[in-house]
JSON list of C-alpha atoms in Angstrom, two decimals:
[
{"chain": "A", "resi": 241, "resn": "MET", "atom": "CA", "xyz": [-22.55, 9.55, 26.34]},
{"chain": "A", "resi": 242, "resn": "THR", "atom": "CA", "xyz": [-19.92, 10.45, 28.89]},
{"chain": "A", "resi": 243, "resn": "ALA", "atom": "CA", "xyz": [-16.18, 9.94, 28.81]},
{"chain": "A", "resi": 244, "resn": "THR", "atom": "CA", "xyz": [-16.61, 6.90, 31.05]},
{"chain": "A", "resi": 245, "resn": "ASP", "atom": "CA", "xyz": [-19.37, 5.41, 28.93]},
{"chain": "A", "resi": 246, "resn": "PRO", "atom": "CA", "xyz": [-18.64, 1.68, 28.39]},
{"chain": "A", "resi": 247, "resn": "ALA", "atom": "CA", "xyz": [-19.54, 1.97, 24.68]},
{"chain": "A", "resi": 248, "resn": "LEU", "atom": "CA", "xyz": [-16.93, 4.70, 24.18]},
{"chain": "A", "resi": 249, "resn": "THR", "atom": "CA", "xyz": [-14.37, 2.74, 26.17]},
{"chain": "A", "resi": 250, "resn": "ALA", "atom": "CA", "xyz": [-14.97, -0.36, 24.05]},
{"chain": "A", "resi": 251, "resn": "LEU", "atom": "CA", "xyz": [-14.77, 1.70, 20.86]},
{"chain": "A", "resi": 252, "resn": "ALA", "atom": "CA", "xyz": [-11.48, 3.25, 21.96]},
{"chain": "A", "resi": 253, "resn": "GLN", "atom": "CA", "xyz": [-10.07, -0.16, 22.88]},
{"chain": "A", "resi": 254, "resn": "GLY", "atom": "CA", "xyz": [-11.09, -1.54, 19.49]},
{"chain": "A", "resi": 255, "resn": "TRP", "atom": "CA", "xyz": [-9.44, 1.36, 17.72]},
{"chain": "A", "resi": 256, "resn": "CYS", "atom": "CA", "xyz": [-6.25, 0.88, 19.77]},
{"chain": "A", "resi": 257, "resn": "ALA", "atom": "CA", "xyz": [-6.18, -2.81, 18.86]},
{"chain": "A", "resi": 258, "resn": "LEU", "atom": "CA", "xyz": [-6.68, -2.05, 15.17]},
{"chain": "A", "resi": 259, "resn": "SER", "atom": "CA", "xyz": [-3.96, 0.60, 15.28]},
{"chain": "A", "resi": 260, "resn": "LEU", "atom": "CA", "xyz": [-1.61, -1.81, 17.04]},
{"chain": "A", "resi": 261, "resn": "LEU", "atom": "CA", "xyz": [-2.23, -4.54, 14.46]},
{"chain": "A", "resi": 262, "resn": "HIS", "atom": "CA", "xyz": [-1.65, -2.11, 11.58]},
{"chain": "A", "resi": 263, "resn": "GLY", "atom": "CA", "xyz": [1.55, -0.81, 13.16]},
{"chain": "A", "resi": 264, "resn": "ARG", "atom": "CA", "xyz": [2.95, -4.28, 13.71]},
{"chain": "A", "resi": 265, "resn": "ILE", "atom": "CA", "xyz": [2.16, -5.38, 10.17]},
{"chain": "A", "resi": 266, "resn": "GLU", "atom": "CA", "xyz": [3.57, -2.22, 8.62]},
{"chain": "A", "resi": 267, "resn": "ALA", "atom": "CA", "xyz": [6.77, -2.40, 10.70]},
{"chain": "A", "resi": 268, "resn": "ARG", "atom": "CA", "xyz": [7.35, -6.05, 9.78]},
{"chain": "A", "resi": 269, "resn": "ILE", "atom": "CA", "xyz": [6.79, -5.40, 6.07]},
{"chain": "A", "resi": 270, "resn": "GLU", "atom": "CA", "xyz": [8.93, -2.24, 6.15]},
{"chain": "A", "resi": 271, "resn": "ARG", "atom": "CA", "xyz": [11.91, -4.07, 7.70]},
{"chain": "A", "resi": 272, "resn": "ALA", "atom": "CA", "xyz": [11.63, -6.99, 5.29]},
{"chain": "A", "resi": 273, "resn": "LEU", "atom": "CA", "xyz": [11.31, -4.86, 2.15]},
{"chain": "A", "resi": 274, "resn": "GLN", "atom": "CA", "xyz": [14.08, -2.44, 3.17]},
{"chain": "A", "resi": 275, "resn": "SER", "atom": "CA", "xyz": [16.57, -5.16, 4.03]},
{"chain": "A", "resi": 276, "resn": "GLY", "atom": "CA", "xyz": [15.71, -7.44, 1.11]},
{"chain": "A", "resi": 277, "resn": "HIS", "atom": "CA", "xyz": [15.03, -5.01, -1.71]},
{"chain": "A", "resi": 278, "resn": "GLY", "atom": "CA", "xyz": [15.85, -1.43, -0.70]},
{"chain": "A", "resi": 279, "resn": "LEU", "atom": "CA", "xyz": [12.15, -0.50, -0.87]},
{"chain": "A", "resi": 280, "resn": "SER", "atom": "CA", "xyz": [9.94, 1.12, 1.70]},
{"chain": "A", "resi": 281, "resn": "ALA", "atom": "CA", "xyz": [6.46, -0.26, 2.27]},
{"chain": "A", "resi": 282, "resn": "ARG", "atom": "CA", "xyz": [5.01, 2.90, 0.63]},
{"chain": "A", "resi": 283, "resn": "GLU", "atom": "CA", "xyz": [7.27, 2.48, -2.40]},
{"chain": "A", "resi": 284, "resn": "TYR", "atom": "CA", "xyz": [6.22, -1.15, -2.73]},
{"chain": "A", "resi": 285, "resn": "SER", "atom": "CA", "xyz": [2.57, -0.17, -2.41]},
{"chain": "A", "resi": 286, "resn": "LEU", "atom": "CA", "xyz": [2.92, 2.51, -5.08]},
{"chain": "A", "resi": 287, "resn": "LEU", "atom": "CA", "xyz": [4.65, 0.13, -7.50]},
{"chain": "A", "resi": 288, "resn": "ASP", "atom": "CA", "xyz": [1.97, -2.48, -6.82]},
{"chain": "A", "resi": 289, "resn": "VAL", "atom": "CA", "xyz": [-0.92, -0.05, -7.44]},
{"chain": "A", "resi": 290, "resn": "LEU", "atom": "CA", "xyz": [0.63, 1.33, -10.62]},
{"chain": "A", "resi": 291, "resn": "SER", "atom": "CA", "xyz": [1.51, -2.14, -11.94]},
{"chain": "A", "resi": 292, "resn": "ARG", "atom": "CA", "xyz": [-2.21, -3.00, -12.01]},
{"chain": "A", "resi": 293, "resn": "GLN", "atom": "CA", "xyz": [-3.03, -0.28, -14.55]},
{"chain": "A", "resi": 294, "resn": "HIS", "atom": "CA", "xyz": [-4.11, -1.29, -18.03]},
{"chain": "A", "resi": 295, "resn": "ASP", "atom": "CA", "xyz": [-4.63, 0.31, -21.43]},
{"chain": "A", "resi": 296, "resn": "GLY", "atom": "CA", "xyz": [-8.41, -0.18, -21.46]},
{"chain": "A", "resi": 297, "resn": "GLU", "atom": "CA", "xyz": [-11.05, 2.40, -20.60]},
{"chain": "A", "resi": 298, "resn": "GLY", "atom": "CA", "xyz": [-10.30, 3.91, -17.20]},
{"chain": "A", "resi": 299, "resn": "GLY", "atom": "CA", "xyz": [-7.18, 1.78, -16.90]},
{"chain": "A", "resi": 300, "resn": "HIS", "atom": "CA", "xyz": [-4.77, 4.55, -15.97]},
{"chain": "A", "resi": 301, "resn": "LEU", "atom": "CA", "xyz": [-4.99, 6.29, -12.64]},
{"chain": "A", "resi": 302, "resn": "GLN", "atom": "CA", "xyz": [-4.85, 10.01, -12.09]},
{"chain": "A", "resi": 303, "resn": "MET", "atom": "CA", "xyz": [-2.53, 11.19, -9.32]},
{"chain": "A", "resi": 304, "resn": "LYS", "atom": "CA", "xyz": [-5.49, 11.77, -6.94]},
{"chain": "A", "resi": 305, "resn": "GLN", "atom": "CA", "xyz": [-6.57, 8.14, -7.43]},
{"chain": "A", "resi": 306, "resn": "VAL", "atom": "CA", "xyz": [-3.02, 6.92, -6.87]},
{"chain": "A", "resi": 307, "resn": "ALA", "atom": "CA", "xyz": [-2.75, 9.03, -3.70]},
{"chain": "A", "resi": 308, "resn": "ASP", "atom": "CA", "xyz": [-6.01, 7.59, -2.39]},
{"chain": "A", "resi": 309, "resn": "ALA", "atom": "CA", "xyz": [-4.86, 4.04, -3.17]},
{"chain": "A", "resi": 310, "resn": "VAL", "atom": "CA", "xyz": [-1.58, 4.41, -1.27]},
{"chain": "A", "resi": 311, "resn": "VAL", "atom": "CA", "xyz": [-3.13, 6.52, 1.50]},
{"chain": "A", "resi": 312, "resn": "LEU", "atom": "CA", "xyz": [-0.93, 9.58, 1.04]},
{"chain": "A", "resi": 313, "resn": "SER", "atom": "CA", "xyz": [-1.59, 13.20, 0.19]},
{"chain": "A", "resi": 314, "resn": "GLN", "atom": "CA", "xyz": [-1.23, 14.17, -3.45]},
{"chain": "A", "resi": 315, "resn": "SER", "atom": "CA", "xyz": [1.94, 16.13, -2.72]},
{"chain": "A", "resi": 316, "resn": "ALA", "atom": "CA", "xyz": [3.51, 13.21, -0.82]},
{"chain": "A", "resi": 317, "resn": "THR", "atom": "CA", "xyz": [2.52, 10.86, -3.64]},
{"chain": "A", "resi": 318, "resn": "THR", "atom": "CA", "xyz": [4.10, 13.17, -6.21]},
{"chain": "A", "resi": 319, "resn": "ARG", "atom": "CA", "xyz": [7.34, 13.24, -4.19]},
{"chain": "A", "resi": 320, "resn": "LEU", "atom": "CA", "xyz": [7.27, 9.45, -3.93]},
{"chain": "A", "resi": 321, "resn": "VAL", "atom": "CA", "xyz": [6.70, 9.11, -7.68]},
{"chain": "A", "resi": 322, "resn": "THR", "atom": "CA", "xyz": [9.62, 11.47, -8.31]},
{"chain": "A", "resi": 323, "resn": "ARG", "atom": "CA", "xyz": [11.93, 9.41, -6.06]},
{"chain": "A", "resi": 324, "resn": "LEU", "atom": "CA", "xyz": [11.00, 6.19, -7.84]},
{"chain": "A", "resi": 325, "resn": "GLU", "atom": "CA", "xyz": [11.28, 7.89, -11.24]},
{"chain": "A", "resi": 326, "resn": "ASP", "atom": "CA", "xyz": [14.79, 9.06, -10.29]},
{"chain": "A", "resi": 327, "resn": "ARG", "atom": "CA", "xyz": [15.65, 5.41, -9.51]},
{"chain": "A", "resi": 328, "resn": "GLY", "atom": "CA", "xyz": [14.37, 4.34, -12.94]},
{"chain": "A", "resi": 329, "resn": "LEU", "atom": "CA", "xyz": [11.43, 2.38, -11.50]},
{"chain": "A", "resi": 330, "resn": "LEU", "atom": "CA", "xyz": [8.66, 4.66, -12.82]},
{"chain": "A", "resi": 331, "resn": "GLU", "atom": "CA", "xyz": [8.17, 6.91, -15.84]},
{"chain": "A", "resi": 332, "resn": "ARG", "atom": "CA", "xyz": [5.69, 9.69, -16.47]},
{"chain": "A", "resi": 333, "resn": "TYR", "atom": "CA", "xyz": [4.07, 10.56, -19.78]},
{"chain": "A", "resi": 334, "resn": "LEU", "atom": "CA", "xyz": [1.37, 12.85, -21.12]},
{"chain": "A", "resi": 335, "resn": "CYS", "atom": "CA", "xyz": [-2.11, 11.44, -21.55]},
{"chain": "A", "resi": 336, "resn": "PRO", "atom": "CA", "xyz": [-2.60, 10.93, -25.31]},
{"chain": "A", "resi": 337, "resn": "THR", "atom": "CA", "xyz": [-6.20, 12.22, -25.22]},
{"chain": "A", "resi": 338, "resn": "ASP", "atom": "CA", "xyz": [-5.76, 15.08, -22.73]},
{"chain": "A", "resi": 339, "resn": "ARG", "atom": "CA", "xyz": [-2.41, 16.84, -22.89]},
{"chain": "A", "resi": 340, "resn": "ARG", "atom": "CA", "xyz": [-3.01, 18.26, -19.40]},
{"chain": "A", "resi": 341, "resn": "GLY", "atom": "CA", "xyz": [-3.07, 14.80, -17.84]},
{"chain": "A", "resi": 342, "resn": "ILE", "atom": "CA", "xyz": [0.09, 13.06, -16.73]},
{"chain": "A", "resi": 343, "resn": "TYR", "atom": "CA", "xyz": [0.18, 9.33, -16.15]},
{"chain": "A", "resi": 344, "resn": "THR", "atom": "CA", "xyz": [2.78, 7.19, -14.45]},
{"chain": "A", "resi": 345, "resn": "ASN", "atom": "CA", "xyz": [3.82, 3.71, -15.51]},
{"chain": "A", "resi": 346, "resn": "VAL", "atom": "CA", "xyz": [6.10, 1.17, -13.88]},
{"chain": "A", "resi": 347, "resn": "THR", "atom": "CA", "xyz": [9.24, 0.56, -15.93]},
{"chain": "A", "resi": 348, "resn": "ASP", "atom": "CA", "xyz": [10.57, -2.91, -16.71]},
{"chain": "A", "resi": 349, "resn": "ALA", "atom": "CA", "xyz": [13.10, -2.42, -13.89]},
{"chain": "A", "resi": 350, "resn": "GLY", "atom": "CA", "xyz": [10.26, -1.45, -11.54]},
{"chain": "A", "resi": 351, "resn": "LEU", "atom": "CA", "xyz": [8.23, -4.51, -12.53]},
{"chain": "A", "resi": 352, "resn": "LYS", "atom": "CA", "xyz": [11.24, -6.76, -11.99]},
{"chain": "A", "resi": 353, "resn": "LEU", "atom": "CA", "xyz": [11.88, -5.30, -8.53]},
{"chain": "A", "resi": 354, "resn": "LEU", "atom": "CA", "xyz": [8.20, -5.56, -7.64]},
{"chain": "A", "resi": 355, "resn": "GLU", "atom": "CA", "xyz": [8.09, -9.23, -8.63]},
{"chain": "A", "resi": 356, "resn": "GLU", "atom": "CA", "xyz": [11.25, -9.92, -6.60]},
{"chain": "A", "resi": 357, "resn": "ALA", "atom": "CA", "xyz": [9.80, -8.08, -3.60]},
{"chain": "A", "resi": 358, "resn": "ARG", "atom": "CA", "xyz": [6.28, -9.56, -3.72]},
{"chain": "A", "resi": 359, "resn": "PRO", "atom": "CA", "xyz": [7.18, -12.84, -1.96]},
{"chain": "A", "resi": 360, "resn": "THR", "atom": "CA", "xyz": [9.02, -10.86, 0.73]},
{"chain": "A", "resi": 361, "resn": "ASN", "atom": "CA", "xyz": [5.99, -8.62, 1.27]},
{"chain": "A", "resi": 362, "resn": "ASP", "atom": "CA", "xyz": [3.62, -11.58, 1.38]},
{"chain": "A", "resi": 363, "resn": "ALA", "atom": "CA", "xyz": [5.80, -13.55, 3.78]},
{"chain": "A", "resi": 364, "resn": "ALA", "atom": "CA", "xyz": [6.22, -10.57, 6.11]},
{"chain": "A", "resi": 365, "resn": "LEU", "atom": "CA", "xyz": [2.46, -10.02, 6.10]},
{"chain": "A", "resi": 366, "resn": "ARG", "atom": "CA", "xyz": [1.82, -13.68, 6.89]},
{"chain": "A", "resi": 367, "resn": "GLU", "atom": "CA", "xyz": [4.41, -13.66, 9.69]},
{"chain": "A", "resi": 368, "resn": "ALA", "atom": "CA", "xyz": [2.96, -10.49, 11.22]},
{"chain": "A", "resi": 369, "resn": "LEU", "atom": "CA", "xyz": [-0.58, -11.89, 11.13]},
{"chain": "A", "resi": 370, "resn": "ASP", "atom": "CA", "xyz": [0.53, -15.24, 12.60]},
{"chain": "A", "resi": 371, "resn": "GLU", "atom": "CA", "xyz": [2.33, -13.45, 15.42]},
{"chain": "A", "resi": 372, "resn": "ALA", "atom": "CA", "xyz": [-0.64, -11.14, 16.07]},
{"chain": "A", "resi": 373, "resn": "ALA", "atom": "CA", "xyz": [-3.02, -14.11, 16.13]},
{"chain": "A", "resi": 374, "resn": "GLN", "atom": "CA", "xyz": [-1.26, -15.25, 19.33]},
{"chain": "A", "resi": 375, "resn": "ASN", "atom": "CA", "xyz": [-2.39, -12.05, 21.10]},
{"chain": "A", "resi": 376, "resn": "PRO", "atom": "CA", "xyz": [-5.96, -12.43, 22.46]},
{"chain": "A", "resi": 377, "resn": "GLU", "atom": "CA", "xyz": [-6.70, -8.74, 21.79]},
{"chain": "A", "resi": 378, "resn": "LEU", "atom": "CA", "xyz": [-5.55, -8.94, 18.18]},
{"chain": "A", "resi": 379, "resn": "ALA", "atom": "CA", "xyz": [-6.71, -12.45, 17.24]},
{"chain": "A", "resi": 380, "resn": "PRO", "atom": "CA", "xyz": [-10.29, -11.38, 16.35]},
{"chain": "A", "resi": 381, "resn": "LEU", "atom": "CA", "xyz": [-8.93, -8.68, 14.03]},
{"chain": "A", "resi": 382, "resn": "VAL", "atom": "CA", "xyz": [-6.59, -11.16, 12.38]},
{"chain": "A", "resi": 383, "resn": "ARG", "atom": "CA", "xyz": [-9.55, -13.46, 11.71]},
{"chain": "A", "resi": 384, "resn": "VAL", "atom": "CA", "xyz": [-11.44, -10.58, 10.10]},
{"chain": "A", "resi": 385, "resn": "VAL", "atom": "CA", "xyz": [-8.46, -9.66, 7.90]},
{"chain": "A", "resi": 386, "resn": "GLU", "atom": "CA", "xyz": [-8.03, -13.28, 6.84]},
{"chain": "A", "resi": 387, "resn": "SER", "atom": "CA", "xyz": [-11.73, -13.58, 5.99]},
{"chain": "A", "resi": 388, "resn": "LEU", "atom": "CA", "xyz": [-11.75, -10.58, 3.65]},
{"chain": "A", "resi": 389, "resn": "LYS", "atom": "CA", "xyz": [-11.92, -11.28, -0.05]},
{"chain": "A", "resi": 390, "resn": "ALA", "atom": "CA", "xyz": [-10.23, -9.13, -2.66]},
{"chain": "A", "resi": 391, "resn": "PRO", "atom": "CA", "xyz": [-12.64, -6.68, -4.28]},
{"chain": "A", "resi": 392, "resn": "ALA", "atom": "CA", "xyz": [-13.83, -7.69, -7.72]},
{"chain": "A", "resi": 393, "resn": "ALA", "atom": "CA", "xyz": [-12.03, -5.98, -10.57]},
{"chain": "A", "resi": 394, "resn": "ALA", "atom": "CA", "xyz": [-13.98, -3.03, -11.85]}
]
């Protein structure tokens, strides 16, 4: 394939469209969460991921799993956890079966803020998708996003 190969050009255009859609969604959600709840989109995402933990087998996430879920490096995730812990929204504790492991839970204040912010996040996502659906380059991607089903709980 050459740099002017139509397949590469189409692939690059598809990637640009996907990147544009992601950027628009993230910007809309970021503005809404910041203005309405004093949360960044990453902070909301972290609270959301951690709020889904449970006490059953494999129910608590290790920091690497949390980092993967919020699409950040482990060090950036640790800094984010620390910021939210300083705000009283998260708390860390030692794993009861492995004293080397440290888990993070959402506090009652964090759960309350998350529940208050969830409708804002959902509305901003819907608005961003509705707006993007009006753009002929983005409309097919919006349809794909809307057709996706949530993964089954493990």
